[in-house]
Coordinates of C-alpha atoms and ligand atoms in Angstrom, one line a residue:
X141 CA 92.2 -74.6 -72.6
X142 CA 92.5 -72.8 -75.8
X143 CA 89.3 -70.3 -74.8
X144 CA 91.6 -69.6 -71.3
X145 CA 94.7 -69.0 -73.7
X146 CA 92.9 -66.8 -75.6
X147 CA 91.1 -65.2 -73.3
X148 CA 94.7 -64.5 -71.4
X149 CA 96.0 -63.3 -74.5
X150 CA 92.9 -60.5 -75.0
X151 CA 93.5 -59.5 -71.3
X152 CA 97.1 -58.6 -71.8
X153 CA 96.5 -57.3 -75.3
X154 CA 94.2 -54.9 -73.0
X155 CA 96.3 -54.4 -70.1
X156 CA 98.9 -53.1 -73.1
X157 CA 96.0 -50.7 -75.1
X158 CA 95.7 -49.5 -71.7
X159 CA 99.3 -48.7 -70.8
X160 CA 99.3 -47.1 -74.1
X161 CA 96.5 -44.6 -73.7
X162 CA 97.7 -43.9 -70.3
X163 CA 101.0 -43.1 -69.6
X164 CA 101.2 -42.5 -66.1
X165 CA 103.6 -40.1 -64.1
X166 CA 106.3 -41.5 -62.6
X167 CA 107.7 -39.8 -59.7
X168 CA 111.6 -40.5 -59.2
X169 CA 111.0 -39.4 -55.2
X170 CA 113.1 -36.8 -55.7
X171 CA 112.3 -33.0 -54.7
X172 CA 114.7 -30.3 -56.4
X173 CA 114.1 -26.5 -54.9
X174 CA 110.3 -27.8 -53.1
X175 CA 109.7 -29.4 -56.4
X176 CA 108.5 -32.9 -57.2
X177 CA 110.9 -34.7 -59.9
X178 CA 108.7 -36.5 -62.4
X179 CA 110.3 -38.7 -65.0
X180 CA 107.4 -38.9 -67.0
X181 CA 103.8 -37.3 -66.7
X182 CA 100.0 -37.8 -67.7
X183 CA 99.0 -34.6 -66.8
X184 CA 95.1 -37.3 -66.7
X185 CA 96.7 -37.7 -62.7
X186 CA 96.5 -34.7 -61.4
X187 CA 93.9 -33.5 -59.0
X188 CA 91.7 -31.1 -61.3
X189 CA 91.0 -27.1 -60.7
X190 CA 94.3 -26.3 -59.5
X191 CA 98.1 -25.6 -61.2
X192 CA 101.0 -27.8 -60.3
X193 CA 105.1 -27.5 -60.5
X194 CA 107.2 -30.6 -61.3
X195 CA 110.8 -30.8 -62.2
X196 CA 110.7 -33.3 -65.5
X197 CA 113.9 -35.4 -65.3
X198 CA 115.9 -35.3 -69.0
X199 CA 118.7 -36.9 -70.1
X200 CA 121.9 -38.1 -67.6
X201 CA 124.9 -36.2 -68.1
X202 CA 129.1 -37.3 -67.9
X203 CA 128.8 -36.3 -64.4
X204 CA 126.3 -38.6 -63.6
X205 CA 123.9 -35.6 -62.8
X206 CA 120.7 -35.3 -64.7
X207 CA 119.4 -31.7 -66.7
X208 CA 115.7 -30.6 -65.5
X209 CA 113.2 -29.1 -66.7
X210 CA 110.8 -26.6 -65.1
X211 CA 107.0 -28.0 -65.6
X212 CA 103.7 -26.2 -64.8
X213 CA 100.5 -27.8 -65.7
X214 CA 97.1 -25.6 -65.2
X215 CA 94.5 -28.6 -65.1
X216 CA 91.0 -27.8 -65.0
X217 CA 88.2 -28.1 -63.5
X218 CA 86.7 -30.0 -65.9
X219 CA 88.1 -32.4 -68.8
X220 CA 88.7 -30.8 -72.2
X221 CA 91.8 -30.4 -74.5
X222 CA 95.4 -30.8 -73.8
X223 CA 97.3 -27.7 -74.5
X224 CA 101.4 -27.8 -74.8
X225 CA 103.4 -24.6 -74.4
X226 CA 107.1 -24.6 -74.7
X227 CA 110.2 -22.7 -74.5
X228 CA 113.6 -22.9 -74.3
X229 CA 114.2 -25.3 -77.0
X230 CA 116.9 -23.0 -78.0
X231 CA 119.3 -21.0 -75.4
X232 CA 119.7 -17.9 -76.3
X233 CA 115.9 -17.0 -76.7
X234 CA 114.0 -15.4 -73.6
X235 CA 110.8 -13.5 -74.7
X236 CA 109.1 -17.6 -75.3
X237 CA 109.7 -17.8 -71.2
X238 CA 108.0 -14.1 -70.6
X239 CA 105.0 -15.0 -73.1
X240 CA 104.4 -18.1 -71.9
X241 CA 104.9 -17.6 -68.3
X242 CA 102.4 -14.4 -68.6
X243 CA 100.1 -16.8 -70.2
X244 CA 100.4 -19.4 -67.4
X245 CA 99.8 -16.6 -65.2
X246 CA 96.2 -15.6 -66.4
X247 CA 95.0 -18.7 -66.4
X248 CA 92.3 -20.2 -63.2
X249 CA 91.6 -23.7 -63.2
X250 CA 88.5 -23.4 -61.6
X251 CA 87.1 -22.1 -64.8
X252 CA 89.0 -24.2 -67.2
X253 CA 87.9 -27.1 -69.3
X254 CA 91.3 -28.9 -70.5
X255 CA 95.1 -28.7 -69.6
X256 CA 97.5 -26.2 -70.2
X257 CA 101.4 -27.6 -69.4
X258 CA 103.6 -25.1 -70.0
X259 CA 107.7 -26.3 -70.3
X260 CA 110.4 -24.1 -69.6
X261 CA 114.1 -24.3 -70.3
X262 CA 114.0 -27.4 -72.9
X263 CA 117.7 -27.3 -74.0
X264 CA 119.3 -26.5 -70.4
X265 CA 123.1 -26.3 -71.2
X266 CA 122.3 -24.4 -74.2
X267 CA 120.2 -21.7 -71.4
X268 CA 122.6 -21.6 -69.2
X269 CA 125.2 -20.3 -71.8
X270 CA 122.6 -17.9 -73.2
X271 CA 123.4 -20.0 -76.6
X272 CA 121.7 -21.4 -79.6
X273 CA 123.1 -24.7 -79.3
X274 CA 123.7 -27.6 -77.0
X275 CA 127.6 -28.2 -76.2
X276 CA 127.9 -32.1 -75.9
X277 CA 131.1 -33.8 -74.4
X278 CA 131.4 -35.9 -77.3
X279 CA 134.0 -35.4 -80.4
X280 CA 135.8 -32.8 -78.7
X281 CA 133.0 -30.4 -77.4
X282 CA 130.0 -30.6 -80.8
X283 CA 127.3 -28.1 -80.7
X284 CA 123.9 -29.7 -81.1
X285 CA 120.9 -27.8 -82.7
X286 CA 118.4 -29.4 -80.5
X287 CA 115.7 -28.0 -82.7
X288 CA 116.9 -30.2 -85.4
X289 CA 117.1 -33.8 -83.7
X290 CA 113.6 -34.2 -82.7
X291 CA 111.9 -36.5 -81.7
X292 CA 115.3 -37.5 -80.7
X293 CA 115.9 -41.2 -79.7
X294 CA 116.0 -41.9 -76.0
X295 CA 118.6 -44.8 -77.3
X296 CA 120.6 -42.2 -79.6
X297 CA 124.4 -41.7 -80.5
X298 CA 124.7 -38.3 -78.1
X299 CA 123.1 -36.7 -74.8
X300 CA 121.0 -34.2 -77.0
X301 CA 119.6 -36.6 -78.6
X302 CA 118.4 -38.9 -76.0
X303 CA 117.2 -35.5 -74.0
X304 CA 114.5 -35.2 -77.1
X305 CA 113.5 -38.7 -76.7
X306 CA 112.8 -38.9 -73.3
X307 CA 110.5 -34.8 -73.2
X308 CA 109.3 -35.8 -76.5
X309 CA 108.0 -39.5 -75.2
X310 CA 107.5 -38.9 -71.3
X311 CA 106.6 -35.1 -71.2
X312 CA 105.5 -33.7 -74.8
X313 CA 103.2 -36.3 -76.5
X314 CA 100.9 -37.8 -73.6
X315 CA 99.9 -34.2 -72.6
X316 CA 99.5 -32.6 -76.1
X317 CA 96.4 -32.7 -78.5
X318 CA 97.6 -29.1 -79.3
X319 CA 101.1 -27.5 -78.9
X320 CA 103.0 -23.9 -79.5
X321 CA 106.6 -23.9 -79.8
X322 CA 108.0 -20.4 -78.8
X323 CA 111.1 -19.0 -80.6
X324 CA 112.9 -15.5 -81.6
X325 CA 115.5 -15.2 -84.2
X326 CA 119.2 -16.1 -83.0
X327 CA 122.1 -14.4 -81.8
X328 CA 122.9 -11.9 -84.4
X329 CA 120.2 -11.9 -86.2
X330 CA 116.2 -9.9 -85.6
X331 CA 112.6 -11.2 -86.2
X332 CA 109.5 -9.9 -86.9
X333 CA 106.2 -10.9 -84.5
X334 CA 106.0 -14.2 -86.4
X335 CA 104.9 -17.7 -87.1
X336 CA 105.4 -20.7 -89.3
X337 CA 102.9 -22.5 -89.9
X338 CA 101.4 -25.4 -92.3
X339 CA 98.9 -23.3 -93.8
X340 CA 97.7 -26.0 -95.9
X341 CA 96.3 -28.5 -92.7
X342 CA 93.3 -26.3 -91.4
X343 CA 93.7 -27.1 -87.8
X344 CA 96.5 -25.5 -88.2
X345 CA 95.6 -22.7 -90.0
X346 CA 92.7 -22.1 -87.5
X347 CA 95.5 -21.3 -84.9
X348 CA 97.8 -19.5 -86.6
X349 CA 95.0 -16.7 -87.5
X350 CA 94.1 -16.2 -84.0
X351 CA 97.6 -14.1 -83.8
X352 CA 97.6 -10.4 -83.7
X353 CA 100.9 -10.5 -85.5
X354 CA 102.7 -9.1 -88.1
X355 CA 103.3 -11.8 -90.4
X356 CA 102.6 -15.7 -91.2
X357 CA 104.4 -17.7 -93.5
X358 CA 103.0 -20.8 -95.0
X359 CA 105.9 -23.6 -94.2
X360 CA 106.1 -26.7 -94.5
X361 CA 108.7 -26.8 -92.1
X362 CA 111.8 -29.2 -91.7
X363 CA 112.8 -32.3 -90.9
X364 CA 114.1 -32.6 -87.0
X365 CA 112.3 -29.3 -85.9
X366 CA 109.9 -29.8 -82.5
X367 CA 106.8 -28.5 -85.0
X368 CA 107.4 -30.7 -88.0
X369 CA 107.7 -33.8 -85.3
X370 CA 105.1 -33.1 -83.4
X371 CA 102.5 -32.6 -86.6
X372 CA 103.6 -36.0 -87.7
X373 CA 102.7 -37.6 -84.3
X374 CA 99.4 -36.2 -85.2
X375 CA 99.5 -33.1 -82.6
X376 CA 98.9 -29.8 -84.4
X377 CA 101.6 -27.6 -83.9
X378 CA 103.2 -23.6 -84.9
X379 CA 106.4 -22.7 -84.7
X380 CA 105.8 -18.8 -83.3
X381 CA 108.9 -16.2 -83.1
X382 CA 108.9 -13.5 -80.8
X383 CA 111.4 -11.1 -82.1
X384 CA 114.8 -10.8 -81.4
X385 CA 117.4 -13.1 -78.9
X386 CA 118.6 -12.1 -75.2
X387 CA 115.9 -9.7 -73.9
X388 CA 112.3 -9.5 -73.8
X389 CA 110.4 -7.5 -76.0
X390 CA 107.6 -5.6 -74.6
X391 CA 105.9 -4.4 -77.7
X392 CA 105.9 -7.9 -78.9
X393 CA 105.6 -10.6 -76.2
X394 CA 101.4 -9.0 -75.4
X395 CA 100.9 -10.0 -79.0
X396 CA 101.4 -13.7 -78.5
X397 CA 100.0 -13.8 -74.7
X398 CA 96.7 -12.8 -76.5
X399 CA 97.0 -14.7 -79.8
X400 CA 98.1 -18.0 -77.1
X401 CA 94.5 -16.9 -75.3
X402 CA 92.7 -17.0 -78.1
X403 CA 93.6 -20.7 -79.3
X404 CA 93.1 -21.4 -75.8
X405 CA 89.2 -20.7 -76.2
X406 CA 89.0 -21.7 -79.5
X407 CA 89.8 -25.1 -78.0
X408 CA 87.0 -24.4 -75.0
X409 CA 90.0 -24.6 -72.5
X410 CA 89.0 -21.2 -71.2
X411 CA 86.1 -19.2 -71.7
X412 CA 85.7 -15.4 -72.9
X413 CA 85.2 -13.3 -76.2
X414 CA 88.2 -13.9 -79.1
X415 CA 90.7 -11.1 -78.2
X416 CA 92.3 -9.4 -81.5
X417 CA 93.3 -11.6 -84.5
X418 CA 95.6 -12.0 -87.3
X419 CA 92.4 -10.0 -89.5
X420 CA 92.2 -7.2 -86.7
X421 CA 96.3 -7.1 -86.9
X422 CA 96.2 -7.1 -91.0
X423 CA 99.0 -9.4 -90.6
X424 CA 101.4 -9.8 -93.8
X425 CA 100.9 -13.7 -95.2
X426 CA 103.1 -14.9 -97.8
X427 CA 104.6 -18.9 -98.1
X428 CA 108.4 -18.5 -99.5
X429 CA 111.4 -16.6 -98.2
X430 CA 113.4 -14.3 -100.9
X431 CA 116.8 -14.7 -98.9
X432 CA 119.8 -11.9 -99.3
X433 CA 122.6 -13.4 -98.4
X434 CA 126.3 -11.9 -98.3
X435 CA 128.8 -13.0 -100.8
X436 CA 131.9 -10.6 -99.1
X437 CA 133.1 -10.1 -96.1
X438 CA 133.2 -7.1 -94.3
X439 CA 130.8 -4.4 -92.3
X440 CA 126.8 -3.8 -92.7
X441 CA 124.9 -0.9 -93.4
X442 CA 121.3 -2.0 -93.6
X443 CA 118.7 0.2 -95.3
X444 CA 115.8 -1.2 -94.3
X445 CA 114.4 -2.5 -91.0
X446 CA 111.9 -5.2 -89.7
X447 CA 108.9 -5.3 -91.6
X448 CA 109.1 -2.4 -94.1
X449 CA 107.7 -3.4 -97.1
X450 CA 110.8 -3.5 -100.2
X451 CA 110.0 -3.4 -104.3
X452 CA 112.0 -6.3 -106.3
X453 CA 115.3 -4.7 -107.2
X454 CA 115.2 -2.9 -104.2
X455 CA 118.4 -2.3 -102.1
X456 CA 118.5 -3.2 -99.1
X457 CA 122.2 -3.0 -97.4
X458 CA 125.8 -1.8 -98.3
X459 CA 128.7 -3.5 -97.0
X460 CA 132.4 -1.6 -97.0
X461 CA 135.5 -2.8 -95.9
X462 CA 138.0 -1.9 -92.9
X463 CA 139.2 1.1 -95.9
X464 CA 135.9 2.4 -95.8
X465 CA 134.8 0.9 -99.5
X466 CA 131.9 -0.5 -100.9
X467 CA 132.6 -3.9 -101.7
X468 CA 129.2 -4.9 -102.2
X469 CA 125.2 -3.3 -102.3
X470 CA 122.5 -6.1 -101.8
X471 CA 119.3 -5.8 -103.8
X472 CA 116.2 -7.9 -102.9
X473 CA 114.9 -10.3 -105.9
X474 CA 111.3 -9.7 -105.0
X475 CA 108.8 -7.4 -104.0
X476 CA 107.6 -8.5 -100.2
X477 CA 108.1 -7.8 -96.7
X478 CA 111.3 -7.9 -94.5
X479 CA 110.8 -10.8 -92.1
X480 CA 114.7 -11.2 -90.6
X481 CA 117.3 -8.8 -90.6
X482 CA 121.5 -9.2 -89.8
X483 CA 121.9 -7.0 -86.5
X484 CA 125.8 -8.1 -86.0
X485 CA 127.5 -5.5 -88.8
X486 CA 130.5 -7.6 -89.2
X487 CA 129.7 -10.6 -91.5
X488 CA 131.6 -13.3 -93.3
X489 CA 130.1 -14.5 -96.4
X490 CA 127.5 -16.8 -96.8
X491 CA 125.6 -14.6 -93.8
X492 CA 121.9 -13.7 -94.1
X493 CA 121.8 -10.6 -94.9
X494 CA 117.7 -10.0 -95.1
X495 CA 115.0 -12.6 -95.5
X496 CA 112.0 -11.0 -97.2
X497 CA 108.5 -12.9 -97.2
X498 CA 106.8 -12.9 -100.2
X499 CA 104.0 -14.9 -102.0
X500 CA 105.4 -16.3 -105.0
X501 CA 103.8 -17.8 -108.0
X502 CA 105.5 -21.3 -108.0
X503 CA 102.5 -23.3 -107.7
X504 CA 105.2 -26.0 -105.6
X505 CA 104.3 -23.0 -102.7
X506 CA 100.4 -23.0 -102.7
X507 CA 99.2 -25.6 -99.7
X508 CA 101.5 -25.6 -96.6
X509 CA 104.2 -23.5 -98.9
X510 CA 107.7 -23.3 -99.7
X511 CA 110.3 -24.2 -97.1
X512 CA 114.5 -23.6 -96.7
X513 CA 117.3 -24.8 -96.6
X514 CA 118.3 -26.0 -92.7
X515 CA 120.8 -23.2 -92.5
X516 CA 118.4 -20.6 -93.6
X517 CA 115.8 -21.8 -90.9
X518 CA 116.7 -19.0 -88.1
X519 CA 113.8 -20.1 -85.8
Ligands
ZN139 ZN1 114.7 -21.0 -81.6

């Protein structure tokens, strides 16, 4: 009796191993625009050599209605890495869906060795108001930074929340041994061709220098963000921003479709030379952020631009008031390169003003480098 008990108990200490390593797609039966509705996926079902289009199922909403989420997996030929690209995890930023859509786009299955699942439209609500942030009906209308609640809690206190849970449980982890997380700066604000990156782990590093891009900071990120959440569930990650907010940017979005190539093959998911690199580019590097912030109100005149190189003591914007007066000149505290700029003229205080990347000499920076305040993040 006891060798039958534990012999049942080893078969469903198996059966749950199992389950584990395999999640399984669920289909909900449901097809949205000729797409199948998945509420979770293994992307280890699908019929190799060919690309397939889901509709991933998030979180319910006061309606009753569910937000979806535009899925395309490229599943190869042959077995090989798991690749995850997203976008959309913020709403107001649309070159991530034209780089990673134009990366999708190259890409034939036949030849491939791996996955590629590319997600679109992450923080729905947020798209559809071409906004940072996700409006939930609780507490009078809150805006959620879904980019700082990961990896949510498909049990959590608001919708937003539980949305993370159930892509970072059912959609993100079981299909990523690898992942890029597309941004651009926010509303009001301009990037440089960008990433963040923990510099320190070197699988990390090996991805980040396959960039052709202007600059790379070493960061070790913050708490709630996709990247930092999906490193800790042991799935290498960069957090990569494409510019500015609202429109694509042509000069910038080829950059990233042939740095996202290149990790591509050097995971053998595709084959073909390395295209250009962060070496070829002679990307700037530097692991902490000298930030200029504004301590009056009142109108912008900036005096340097994206990725001009500044001297410490430098100035680098004048603000006057509605009289036409200088109520303030900003001066940056070290000598590095402009990484983020103010667009919007009018600011209140407290605004960014200029973030300039810089290698400093704090030896707390060396590894995967210095990191920032949550409000200075502008991923
Ligand atoms: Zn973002």
């Amino acid at each position: 009796m006891r060798t039958v008990t534990t012999a049942l108990a080893s078969l469903a200490a198996l059966t749950l191993v199992t389950a584990a390593a395999h999640a399984a797609t669920v289909y909900t039966g449901d097809v949205i625009q000729g797409k199948r509705v998945v509420s979770a996926l293994d992307v280890n079902d699908l019929e190799p050599g060919k690309k397939h289009s889901f509709y991933f199922q998030g979180v319910q909403m006061g309606t009753g209605q569910h937000w979806y989420l535009p899925v395309v997996v490229a599943k190869g030929a042959r077995p090989g890495k798991k690749i995850l690209l997203i976008s959309g995890v913020h709403g107001d930023e649309v070159s991530p869906v034209d780089a990673v859509q134009r990366t999708m786009a190259v890409l034939d299955p036949a030849q491939m060795s791996g996955t590629v699942t590319a997600v679109y439209d992450v923080s729905r609500p947020a798209k559809e108001g071409v906004t940072r942030m996700w409006p939930i009906a609780q507490w009078g209308g809150q805006l959620i930074d879904l980019n700082r609640v990961w990896p949510g809690n498909e049990d959590g206190g608001n919708a937003a929340i539980r949305h993370a849970g159930l892509v970072f449980n059912r959609l993100f982890k079981p299909n990523a041994d690898y992942a890029l997380d597309y941004h651009t700066a926010a509303t009001g604000g301009d990037f440089t061709a960008f990433i963040f990156a923990k510099l320190g782990k070197p699988e990390i590093r090996a991805m980040a220098e396959l960039f052709p891009i202007e600059q790379i900071k070493s960061d070790p990120g913050f708490p709630g963000t996709l990247e930092t959440s999906l490193v800790e569930a042991g799935i290498p990650a960069l957090t990569i921003e494409i510019g500015g907010p609202r429109s694509y940017d042509r000069r910038l979005i080829p950059l990233f479709v042939e740095g996202g190539l290149n990790v591509l093959k050097l995971h053998g998911v595709i084959p073909g030379p390395m295209g250009r690199t962060a070496k070829d580019a002679g990307t700037f590097f530097g692991d902490d952020f000298h930030t200029v912030r504004a301590t009056h109100g009142g109108f912008l005149e900036l005096l340097v631009d994206l990725t001009d190189r500044v001297a410490a003591g430098q100035k680098v914007a004048i603000q006057r008031n509605s009289f036409g007066e200088v109520v303030k000149e900003y001066v940056s505290g070290v000598a590095g390169q402009v990484s983020t700029i103010q667009r919007d003229a009018m600011i209140e205080p407290g605004t960014r003003v200029v973030q300039i990347l810089h290698d400093s000499a704090d030896p707390k920076c060396d590894g995967d480098g210095c990191g920032e305040e949550s409000s200075d993040y502008v991923e």
